[in-house]
Short mmCIF file of C-alpha atoms in Angstrom, two decimals:
data_model
loop_
_atom_site.label_atom_id
_atom_site.label_comp_id
_atom_site.label_asym_id
_atom_site.label_seq_id
_atom_site.Cartn_x
_atom_site.Cartn_y
_atom_site.Cartn_z
CA VAL A 1 -11.09 -1.33 23.12
CA SER A 2 -7.50 0.31 24.70
CA ARG A 3 -5.09 3.02 23.36
CA LEU A 4 -2.05 0.78 23.52
CA HIS A 5 0.94 3.74 23.70
CA CYS A 6 4.02 2.13 22.68
CA GLU A 7 8.28 1.71 21.83
CA SER A 8 10.27 -0.55 20.23
CA GLU A 9 12.83 -1.74 21.08
CA SER A 10 15.22 -3.25 17.40
CA PHE A 11 14.35 0.84 15.81
CA LYS A 12 13.81 4.47 16.93
CA MET A 13 9.59 3.89 16.40
CA ASP A 14 7.41 4.95 18.75
CA LEU A 15 3.40 3.77 18.15
CA ILE A 16 -0.25 4.21 19.20
CA LEU A 17 -2.23 1.22 18.41
CA ASP A 18 -5.47 1.56 18.78
CA VAL A 19 -6.79 -2.79 20.11
CA ASN A 20 -9.88 -4.41 21.54
CA ILE A 21 -8.45 -5.76 24.34
CA GLN A 22 -11.82 -8.02 24.66
CA ILE A 23 -11.30 -9.95 21.17
CA TYR A 24 -6.86 -9.17 22.06
CA PRO A 25 -6.31 -9.42 25.57
CA VAL A 26 -3.00 -7.01 26.39
CA ASP A 27 -2.35 -5.97 29.47
CA LEU A 28 0.78 -3.16 30.53
CA GLY A 29 4.45 -4.51 29.59
CA ASP A 30 3.55 -6.49 27.66
CA LYS A 31 5.70 -7.58 25.04
CA PHE A 32 4.31 -8.17 20.96
CA ARG A 33 6.36 -8.72 17.60
CA LEU A 34 4.65 -6.76 15.32
CA VAL A 35 4.61 -6.78 11.60
CA ILE A 36 3.05 -3.90 9.28
CA ALA A 37 2.31 -5.96 5.36
CA SER A 38 0.85 -5.00 2.07
CA THR A 39 0.17 -8.59 1.31
CA LEU A 40 0.18 -11.91 3.93
CA TYR A 41 1.92 -14.16 0.74
CA GLU A 42 4.58 -14.93 2.01
CA ASP A 43 6.32 -14.36 -1.43
CA GLY A 44 5.28 -11.02 -1.99
CA THR A 45 1.91 -12.15 -4.51
CA LEU A 46 -0.50 -9.33 -3.39
CA ASP A 47 -3.77 -10.56 -3.06
CA ASP A 48 -7.30 -9.17 -3.51
CA GLY A 49 -8.48 -7.68 0.60
CA GLU A 50 -10.00 -11.47 1.23
CA TYR A 51 -8.73 -13.40 3.94
CA ASN A 52 -9.30 -17.32 1.86
CA PRO A 53 -8.82 -20.06 5.26
CA THR A 54 -8.45 -22.62 2.39
CA ASP A 55 -6.06 -21.07 0.67
CA ASP A 56 -3.19 -23.10 0.84
CA ARG A 57 0.43 -20.95 0.23
CA PRO A 58 2.57 -20.07 2.47
CA SER A 59 1.01 -17.24 4.35
CA ARG A 60 2.72 -15.13 7.53
CA ILE A 61 -1.04 -15.09 9.12
CA SER A 62 -0.24 -18.29 10.02
CA ALA A 63 2.83 -17.51 12.48
CA GLN A 64 1.02 -14.79 13.85
CA ILE A 65 -2.38 -14.13 16.66
CA SER A 66 -3.97 -11.05 14.93
CA LEU A 67 -5.42 -9.65 12.38
CA LEU A 68 -6.17 -6.22 10.83
CA LEU A 69 -7.14 -5.21 7.34
CA SER A 70 -6.60 -1.41 6.20
CA SER A 71 -6.35 1.01 4.27
CA CYS A 72 -3.26 3.47 4.89
CA PHE A 73 -5.09 7.43 4.80
CA SER A 74 -1.44 9.19 5.33
CA SER A 75 2.31 8.70 6.04
CA ALA A 76 1.84 6.93 9.36
CA TYR A 77 -1.63 7.35 10.44
CA VAL A 78 -3.61 3.89 9.17
CA SER A 79 -7.48 3.03 10.61
CA TYR A 80 -8.67 -0.79 11.51
CA GLY A 81 -12.08 0.57 11.17
CA GLY A 82 -12.14 3.19 13.76
CA LEU A 83 -9.39 1.54 15.61
CA LEU A 84 -6.58 3.73 15.42
CA MET A 85 -2.81 3.11 14.72
CA ARG A 86 0.07 6.17 14.56
CA LEU A 87 3.46 4.30 13.24
CA GLN A 88 6.19 7.16 14.41
CA GLY A 89 9.93 7.47 13.92
CA ASP A 90 12.85 7.23 11.17
CA ALA A 91 11.68 8.39 8.15
CA ASN A 92 12.96 5.01 6.29
CA ASN A 93 11.21 3.11 8.23
CA LEU A 94 7.95 4.43 6.96
CA HIS A 95 8.75 5.17 3.46
CA GLY A 96 6.78 1.76 2.36
CA PHE A 97 3.14 3.50 2.81
CA GLU A 98 1.38 4.70 0.46
CA VAL A 99 -2.39 6.26 0.35
CA ASP A 100 -4.99 4.02 -0.25
CA SER A 101 -2.82 1.65 0.21
CA ARG A 102 -3.31 -1.42 1.63
CA VAL A 103 -1.71 -1.99 5.60
CA TYR A 104 -2.27 -5.20 7.40
CA LEU A 105 -0.65 -5.51 10.88
CA LEU A 106 0.09 -9.14 12.11
CA MET A 107 0.86 -8.34 16.41
CA LYS A 108 1.66 -11.59 18.42
CA LYS A 109 2.86 -11.59 22.29
CA LEU A 110 5.81 -12.66 23.25
CA ALA A 111 6.99 -15.05 26.93
CA PHE A 112 9.59 -13.63 28.04
#
């Protein structure tokens, strides 16, 4: 497991994220897109927290590489089964976090 220290190019946000690099290799200098969502469904329909690969509804997962599901324990700190995330920055970008809510993290490396 490696701990990434990242800065957003689009928002004034800092991210610290633990990643299992044996499953999802990340190298120094890699750029990636990160999406945080409360549901995987593009229409916003809530799910039961169980991934169903046979579900044919449009999903955010199809365009992403890595998926983690977790509960939010405080406004900007999230634990994904022991892998930790801290998202820090403008409070307007953090208003959607709720205690004990599902927090999906979808991450895709960018080619540049």
